[in-house]
Amino acid sequence: MPRDGAVVLVLPTRASLKSGQQFVTEQVDWILARQEERPESQPWHDGAVLPLYGAPHTIRHRPASRGGVWVERNEIHVTGQVEHLPRRLRDWLKRRAREEFGQTAREMAAGIGVQVRRVTVRDTQSRWGSCSAHGNLSFSWRLLLAPPAIGRYLVAHEVAHLKHMDHSTAFWTLCARLLGSDSELRAARIWLRRHGAALHLHG
């Protein structure tokens, strides 16, 4: 898993647990090598760097100030006691993600004649977003750490699912239309494949 390096074995329905265990035993050297290559996690503290919207921002602890969390130039200022800094920053990012992704999703949805019922943000490791049959969308708040085009792509992806609950040609055509071009769609998907795992190292 990208966040903690845990090894997860996913077996086909007909595979036995014994065959899965044998596979892990045979591949143990490869697994250990991949874990050694994994970058170190980046905990949040005063002076740490967080890539807000893909741009490096230095975290500044402001214990004597008020105002919660705010951005000033390339710095993110966090008030309160030092032990609460990670939680305050995470809560702020979640609120910001819910507001920004929610607004973009509703604007995109209105343009294609569908409706978004509810937008939530989570901290999932296996998927960046989801869309329910009832019109509820969910996104990972960690998309705020990627360049803005990446978050916009994920919003377009889930909004397109409001019309096409599959990954058919019609779905991808609509997704590209929501973004403005096929090239933007391809660029965002490539970026996520190459850099998405690193977003889980922060916090």
PDB file of C-alpha atoms in Angstrom:
ATOM      1  CA  MET A   1       0.000   0.000   0.000  1.00  0.00           C
ATOM      2  CA  PRO A   2       1.334   3.451  -0.882  1.00  0.00           C
ATOM      3  CA  ARG A   3       0.908   4.998   2.567  1.00  0.00           C
ATOM      4  CA  ASP A   4       2.551   2.475   4.887  1.00  0.00           C
ATOM      5  CA  GLY A   5       4.223  -0.037   2.573  1.00  0.00           C
ATOM      6  CA  ALA A   6       1.992  -2.896   3.746  1.00  0.00           C
ATOM      7  CA  VAL A   7       1.805  -5.814   1.324  1.00  0.00           C
ATOM      8  CA  VAL A   8      -1.696  -6.729   0.182  1.00  0.00           C
ATOM      9  CA  LEU A   9      -2.295  -9.928  -1.764  1.00  0.00           C
ATOM     10  CA  VAL A  10      -5.387  -9.975  -3.987  1.00  0.00           C
ATOM     11  CA  LEU A  11      -6.368 -13.422  -5.227  1.00  0.00           C
ATOM     12  CA  PRO A  12      -8.657 -14.381  -8.116  1.00  0.00           C
ATOM     13  CA  THR A  13     -11.969 -15.875  -6.959  1.00  0.00           C
ATOM     14  CA  ARG A  14     -10.969 -19.438  -7.813  1.00  0.00           C
ATOM     15  CA  ALA A  15      -7.446 -19.242  -6.384  1.00  0.00           C
ATOM     16  CA  SER A  16      -6.674 -20.957  -3.101  1.00  0.00           C
ATOM     17  CA  LEU A  17      -5.061 -19.250  -0.134  1.00  0.00           C
ATOM     18  CA  LYS A  18      -2.251 -21.804  -0.334  1.00  0.00           C
ATOM     19  CA  SER A  19      -1.423 -20.808  -3.913  1.00  0.00           C
ATOM     20  CA  GLY A  20      -1.386 -17.149  -2.847  1.00  0.00           C
ATOM     21  CA  GLN A  21       0.975 -17.866   0.021  1.00  0.00           C
ATOM     22  CA  GLN A  22       3.231 -19.804  -2.317  1.00  0.00           C
ATOM     23  CA  PHE A  23       3.275 -16.876  -4.729  1.00  0.00           C
ATOM     24  CA  VAL A  24       4.335 -14.494  -1.944  1.00  0.00           C
ATOM     25  CA  THR A  25       7.087 -16.892  -0.859  1.00  0.00           C
ATOM     26  CA  GLU A  26       8.418 -17.110  -4.404  1.00  0.00           C
ATOM     27  CA  GLN A  27       8.313 -13.332  -4.873  1.00  0.00           C
ATOM     28  CA  VAL A  28       9.605 -12.295  -1.442  1.00  0.00           C
ATOM     29  CA  ASP A  29      12.893 -10.885  -2.784  1.00  0.00           C
ATOM     30  CA  TRP A  30      11.030  -8.724  -5.305  1.00  0.00           C
ATOM     31  CA  ILE A  31       8.601  -7.529  -2.616  1.00  0.00           C
ATOM     32  CA  LEU A  32      11.402  -6.572  -0.223  1.00  0.00           C
ATOM     33  CA  ALA A  33      13.258  -4.749  -3.006  1.00  0.00           C
ATOM     34  CA  ARG A  34      10.134  -2.702  -3.817  1.00  0.00           C
ATOM     35  CA  GLN A  35       9.692  -1.807  -0.151  1.00  0.00           C
ATOM     36  CA  GLU A  36      13.296  -0.614   0.072  1.00  0.00           C
ATOM     37  CA  GLU A  37      12.730   1.614  -2.965  1.00  0.00           C
ATOM     38  CA  ARG A  38       9.660   3.199  -1.400  1.00  0.00           C
ATOM     39  CA  PRO A  39      10.232   6.870  -0.488  1.00  0.00           C
ATOM     40  CA  GLU A  40      10.029   7.844   3.163  1.00  0.00           C
ATOM     41  CA  SER A  41       6.831   9.337   4.517  1.00  0.00           C
ATOM     42  CA  GLN A  42       6.669  13.107   5.040  1.00  0.00           C
ATOM     43  CA  PRO A  43       5.137  13.933   8.449  1.00  0.00           C
ATOM     44  CA  TRP A  44       3.666  17.398   8.965  1.00  0.00           C
ATOM     45  CA  HIS A  45       5.503  19.694  11.337  1.00  0.00           C
ATOM     46  CA  ASP A  46       6.883  23.212  11.421  1.00  0.00           C
ATOM     47  CA  GLY A  47       9.241  23.595   8.467  1.00  0.00           C
ATOM     48  CA  ALA A  48       7.989  20.562   6.532  1.00  0.00           C
ATOM     49  CA  VAL A  49       7.128  21.026   2.865  1.00  0.00           C
ATOM     50  CA  LEU A  50       3.672  20.187   1.523  1.00  0.00           C
ATOM     51  CA  PRO A  51       2.937  20.288  -2.250  1.00  0.00           C
ATOM     52  CA  LEU A  52      -0.329  22.242  -2.217  1.00  0.00           C
ATOM     53  CA  TYR A  53      -1.704  22.197  -5.787  1.00  0.00           C
ATOM     54  CA  GLY A  54       1.578  20.598  -6.809  1.00  0.00           C
ATOM     55  CA  ALA A  55       3.655  23.592  -5.662  1.00  0.00           C
ATOM     56  CA  PRO A  56       5.931  23.338  -2.587  1.00  0.00           C
ATOM     57  CA  HIS A  57       4.554  25.160   0.462  1.00  0.00           C
ATOM     58  CA  THR A  58       6.388  25.333   3.777  1.00  0.00           C
ATOM     59  CA  ILE A  59       4.331  24.598   6.892  1.00  0.00           C
ATOM     60  CA  ARG A  60       4.684  27.315   9.550  1.00  0.00           C
ATOM     61  CA  HIS A  61       3.439  26.758  13.093  1.00  0.00           C
ATOM     62  CA  ARG A  62       1.926  29.933  14.587  1.00  0.00           C
ATOM     63  CA  PRO A  63       1.030  29.022  18.206  1.00  0.00           C
ATOM     64  CA  ALA A  64       0.389  32.625  19.282  1.00  0.00           C
ATOM     65  CA  SER A  65      -1.822  33.516  16.309  1.00  0.00           C
ATOM     66  CA  ARG A  66      -5.501  32.993  15.638  1.00  0.00           C
ATOM     67  CA  GLY A  67      -7.343  32.113  12.471  1.00  0.00           C
ATOM     68  CA  GLY A  68      -6.869  28.375  12.143  1.00  0.00           C
ATOM     69  CA  VAL A  69      -5.051  27.726   8.869  1.00  0.00           C
ATOM     70  CA  TRP A  70      -4.256  30.095   6.029  1.00  0.00           C
ATOM     71  CA  VAL A  71      -1.975  30.328   2.993  1.00  0.00           C
ATOM     72  CA  GLU A  72       0.401  33.228   2.538  1.00  0.00           C
ATOM     73  CA  ARG A  73       2.604  33.177  -0.539  1.00  0.00           C
ATOM     74  CA  ASN A  74       4.320  29.761  -0.457  1.00  0.00           C
ATOM     75  CA  GLU A  75       3.626  29.079   3.209  1.00  0.00           C
ATOM     76  CA  ILE A  76       0.789  27.364   5.060  1.00  0.00           C
ATOM     77  CA  HIS A  77       0.301  28.845   8.530  1.00  0.00           C
ATOM     78  CA  VAL A  78      -1.252  26.661  11.229  1.00  0.00           C
ATOM     79  CA  THR A  79      -2.266  28.004  14.641  1.00  0.00           C
ATOM     80  CA  GLY A  80      -2.915  26.193  17.908  1.00  0.00           C
ATOM     81  CA  GLN A  81      -0.878  23.756  19.950  1.00  0.00           C
ATOM     82  CA  VAL A  82       1.874  21.905  18.146  1.00  0.00           C
ATOM     83  CA  GLU A  83       0.431  18.452  18.839  1.00  0.00           C
ATOM     84  CA  HIS A  84      -2.758  19.461  16.992  1.00  0.00           C
ATOM     85  CA  LEU A  85      -0.955  20.747  13.890  1.00  0.00           C
ATOM     86  CA  PRO A  86      -1.414  17.608  11.725  1.00  0.00           C
ATOM     87  CA  ARG A  87      -5.107  17.293  12.572  1.00  0.00           C
ATOM     88  CA  ARG A  88      -5.808  20.990  12.002  1.00  0.00           C
ATOM     89  CA  LEU A  89      -4.043  20.940   8.666  1.00  0.00           C
ATOM     90  CA  ARG A  90      -5.804  17.744   7.575  1.00  0.00           C
ATOM     91  CA  ASP A  91      -9.227  19.132   8.551  1.00  0.00           C
ATOM     92  CA  TRP A  92      -8.490  22.321   6.621  1.00  0.00           C
ATOM     93  CA  LEU A  93      -7.475  20.373   3.517  1.00  0.00           C
ATOM     94  CA  LYS A  94     -10.631  18.253   3.741  1.00  0.00           C
ATOM     95  CA  ARG A  95     -12.886  21.311   3.949  1.00  0.00           C
ATOM     96  CA  ARG A  96     -11.076  22.970   1.073  1.00  0.00           C
ATOM     97  CA  ALA A  97     -11.278  19.834  -1.063  1.00  0.00           C
ATOM     98  CA  ARG A  98     -14.993  19.374  -0.373  1.00  0.00           C
ATOM     99  CA  GLU A  99     -15.747  22.996  -1.306  1.00  0.00           C
ATOM    100  CA  GLU A 100     -13.582  23.131  -4.428  1.00  0.00           C
ATOM    101  CA  PHE A 101     -14.360  19.697  -5.841  1.00  0.00           C
ATOM    102  CA  GLY A 102     -18.034  20.127  -4.967  1.00  0.00           C
ATOM    103  CA  GLN A 103     -18.311  23.424  -6.807  1.00  0.00           C
ATOM    104  CA  THR A 104     -16.478  22.125  -9.877  1.00  0.00           C
ATOM    105  CA  ALA A 105     -18.565  18.942  -9.916  1.00  0.00           C
ATOM    106  CA  ARG A 106     -21.856  20.833  -9.775  1.00  0.00           C
ATOM    107  CA  GLU A 107     -20.760  23.185 -12.551  1.00  0.00           C
ATOM    108  CA  MET A 108     -19.730  20.275 -14.784  1.00  0.00           C
ATOM    109  CA  ALA A 109     -22.884  18.328 -13.967  1.00  0.00           C
ATOM    110  CA  ALA A 110     -25.123  21.276 -14.824  1.00  0.00           C
ATOM    111  CA  GLY A 111     -23.422  21.514 -18.220  1.00  0.00           C
ATOM    112  CA  ILE A 112     -24.455  17.978 -19.170  1.00  0.00           C
ATOM    113  CA  GLY A 113     -27.879  17.955 -17.556  1.00  0.00           C
ATOM    114  CA  VAL A 114     -27.213  15.773 -14.513  1.00  0.00           C
ATOM    115  CA  GLN A 115     -27.279  16.515 -10.799  1.00  0.00           C
ATOM    116  CA  VAL A 116     -24.808  15.940  -7.991  1.00  0.00           C
ATOM    117  CA  ARG A 117     -26.595  15.081  -4.764  1.00  0.00           C
ATOM    118  CA  ARG A 118     -23.769  15.036  -2.238  1.00  0.00           C
ATOM    119  CA  VAL A 119     -19.979  15.445  -2.236  1.00  0.00           C
ATOM    120  CA  THR A 120     -17.760  13.908   0.424  1.00  0.00           C
ATOM    121  CA  VAL A 121     -13.989  13.700   0.834  1.00  0.00           C
ATOM    122  CA  ARG A 122     -12.059  10.786   2.278  1.00  0.00           C
ATOM    123  CA  ASP A 123      -8.535   9.464   2.629  1.00  0.00           C
ATOM    124  CA  THR A 124      -8.698   6.300   0.545  1.00  0.00           C
ATOM    125  CA  GLN A 125      -5.641   4.449  -0.747  1.00  0.00           C
ATOM    126  CA  SER A 126      -7.148   2.341  -3.514  1.00  0.00           C
ATOM    127  CA  ARG A 127      -9.132   4.915  -5.494  1.00  0.00           C
ATOM    128  CA  TRP A 128      -9.107   8.669  -6.006  1.00  0.00           C
ATOM    129  CA  GLY A 129     -12.834   9.110  -6.425  1.00  0.00           C
ATOM    130  CA  SER A 130     -16.145   7.326  -6.665  1.00  0.00           C
ATOM    131  CA  CYS A 131     -19.692   7.877  -7.905  1.00  0.00           C
ATOM    132  CA  SER A 132     -22.784   6.134  -6.543  1.00  0.00           C
ATOM    133  CA  ALA A 133     -25.917   5.292  -8.490  1.00  0.00           C
ATOM    134  CA  HIS A 134     -27.737   7.893  -6.353  1.00  0.00           C
ATOM    135  CA  GLY A 135     -25.541  10.757  -7.577  1.00  0.00           C
ATOM    136  CA  ASN A 136     -23.225  10.978  -4.574  1.00  0.00           C
ATOM    137  CA  LEU A 137     -19.583  11.723  -5.362  1.00  0.00           C
ATOM    138  CA  SER A 138     -16.555  11.125  -3.176  1.00  0.00           C
ATOM    139  CA  PHE A 139     -12.967  12.290  -3.639  1.00  0.00           C
ATOM    140  CA  SER A 140      -9.646  11.886  -1.903  1.00  0.00           C
ATOM    141  CA  TRP A 141      -8.614  15.171  -0.299  1.00  0.00           C
ATOM    142  CA  ARG A 142      -5.038  14.300  -1.282  1.00  0.00           C
ATOM    143  CA  LEU A 143      -5.851  15.442  -4.811  1.00  0.00           C
ATOM    144  CA  LEU A 144      -5.302  18.977  -3.464  1.00  0.00           C
ATOM    145  CA  LEU A 145      -1.612  18.071  -3.283  1.00  0.00           C
ATOM    146  CA  ALA A 146      -1.505  17.480  -7.048  1.00  0.00           C
ATOM    147  CA  PRO A 147      -1.524  20.136  -9.780  1.00  0.00           C
ATOM    148  CA  PRO A 148      -5.042  21.615 -10.272  1.00  0.00           C
ATOM    149  CA  ALA A 149      -5.501  19.801 -13.596  1.00  0.00           C
ATOM    150  CA  ILE A 150      -5.353  16.452 -11.770  1.00  0.00           C
ATOM    151  CA  GLY A 151      -8.162  17.278  -9.372  1.00  0.00           C
ATOM    152  CA  ARG A 152     -10.201  18.635 -12.257  1.00  0.00           C
ATOM    153  CA  TYR A 153      -9.698  15.395 -14.160  1.00  0.00           C
ATOM    154  CA  LEU A 154     -10.942  13.302 -11.226  1.00  0.00           C
ATOM    155  CA  VAL A 155     -14.005  15.520 -10.880  1.00  0.00           C
ATOM    156  CA  ALA A 156     -14.734  15.145 -14.603  1.00  0.00           C
ATOM    157  CA  HIS A 157     -14.235  11.387 -14.285  1.00  0.00           C
ATOM    158  CA  GLU A 158     -16.820  11.010 -11.533  1.00  0.00           C
ATOM    159  CA  VAL A 159     -19.287  13.467 -13.085  1.00  0.00           C
ATOM    160  CA  ALA A 160     -19.086  11.517 -16.358  1.00  0.00           C
ATOM    161  CA  HIS A 161     -20.104   8.437 -14.369  1.00  0.00           C
ATOM    162  CA  LEU A 162     -23.396  10.172 -13.599  1.00  0.00           C
ATOM    163  CA  LYS A 163     -24.264   9.505 -17.239  1.00  0.00           C
ATOM    164  CA  HIS A 164     -22.218   6.374 -17.909  1.00  0.00           C
ATOM    165  CA  MET A 165     -21.647   3.975 -14.993  1.00  0.00           C
ATOM    166  CA  ASP A 166     -18.894   2.174 -16.895  1.00  0.00           C
ATOM    167  CA  HIS A 167     -15.650   2.930 -18.725  1.00  0.00           C
ATOM    168  CA  SER A 168     -17.068   2.688 -22.222  1.00  0.00           C
ATOM    169  CA  THR A 169     -16.002   4.772 -25.200  1.00  0.00           C
ATOM    170  CA  ALA A 170     -18.974   7.062 -24.523  1.00  0.00           C
ATOM    171  CA  PHE A 171     -17.733   7.584 -20.963  1.00  0.00           C
ATOM    172  CA  TRP A 172     -14.212   8.570 -22.000  1.00  0.00           C
ATOM    173  CA  THR A 173     -15.557  10.820 -24.753  1.00  0.00           C
ATOM    174  CA  LEU A 174     -17.707  12.667 -22.221  1.00  0.00           C
ATOM    175  CA  CYS A 175     -14.824  12.851 -19.756  1.00  0.00           C
ATOM    176  CA  ALA A 176     -12.603  14.485 -22.389  1.00  0.00           C
ATOM    177  CA  ARG A 177     -15.421  16.868 -23.318  1.00  0.00           C
ATOM    178  CA  LEU A 178     -15.797  17.976 -19.708  1.00  0.00           C
ATOM    179  CA  LEU A 179     -12.061  18.662 -19.537  1.00  0.00           C
ATOM    180  CA  GLY A 180     -11.885  20.379 -22.901  1.00  0.00           C
ATOM    181  CA  SER A 181      -9.638  17.998 -24.814  1.00  0.00           C
ATOM    182  CA  ASP A 182      -8.330  14.451 -25.112  1.00  0.00           C
ATOM    183  CA  SER A 183      -4.802  15.688 -24.438  1.00  0.00           C
ATOM    184  CA  GLU A 184      -5.771  17.032 -20.998  1.00  0.00           C
ATOM    185  CA  LEU A 185      -7.378  13.710 -20.188  1.00  0.00           C
ATOM    186  CA  ARG A 186      -4.310  11.720 -21.231  1.00  0.00           C
ATOM    187  CA  ALA A 187      -1.887  14.045 -19.439  1.00  0.00           C
ATOM    188  CA  ALA A 188      -3.798  13.780 -16.156  1.00  0.00           C
ATOM    189  CA  ARG A 189      -3.991   9.992 -16.296  1.00  0.00           C
ATOM    190  CA  ILE A 190      -0.255   9.744 -17.028  1.00  0.00           C
ATOM    191  CA  TRP A 191       0.553  12.090 -14.123  1.00  0.00           C
ATOM    192  CA  LEU A 192      -1.493  10.005 -11.698  1.00  0.00           C
ATOM    193  CA  ARG A 193       0.164   6.777 -12.796  1.00  0.00           C
ATOM    194  CA  ARG A 194       3.622   8.271 -12.335  1.00  0.00           C
ATOM    195  CA  HIS A 195       3.158  10.438  -9.247  1.00  0.00           C
ATOM    196  CA  GLY A 196      -0.108   9.482  -7.566  1.00  0.00           C
ATOM    197  CA  ALA A 197       1.427   7.106  -5.011  1.00  0.00           C
ATOM    198  CA  ALA A 198       3.660   9.893  -3.657  1.00  0.00           C
ATOM    199  CA  LEU A 199       0.606  11.883  -2.564  1.00  0.00           C
ATOM    200  CA  HIS A 200       0.008   9.267   0.150  1.00  0.00           C
ATOM    201  CA  LEU A 201       3.391   9.930   1.766  1.00  0.00           C
ATOM    202  CA  HIS A 202       2.333  13.280   3.228  1.00  0.00           C
ATOM    203  CA  GLY A 203       0.798  13.715   6.635  1.00  0.00           C
TER     204      GLY A 203
END
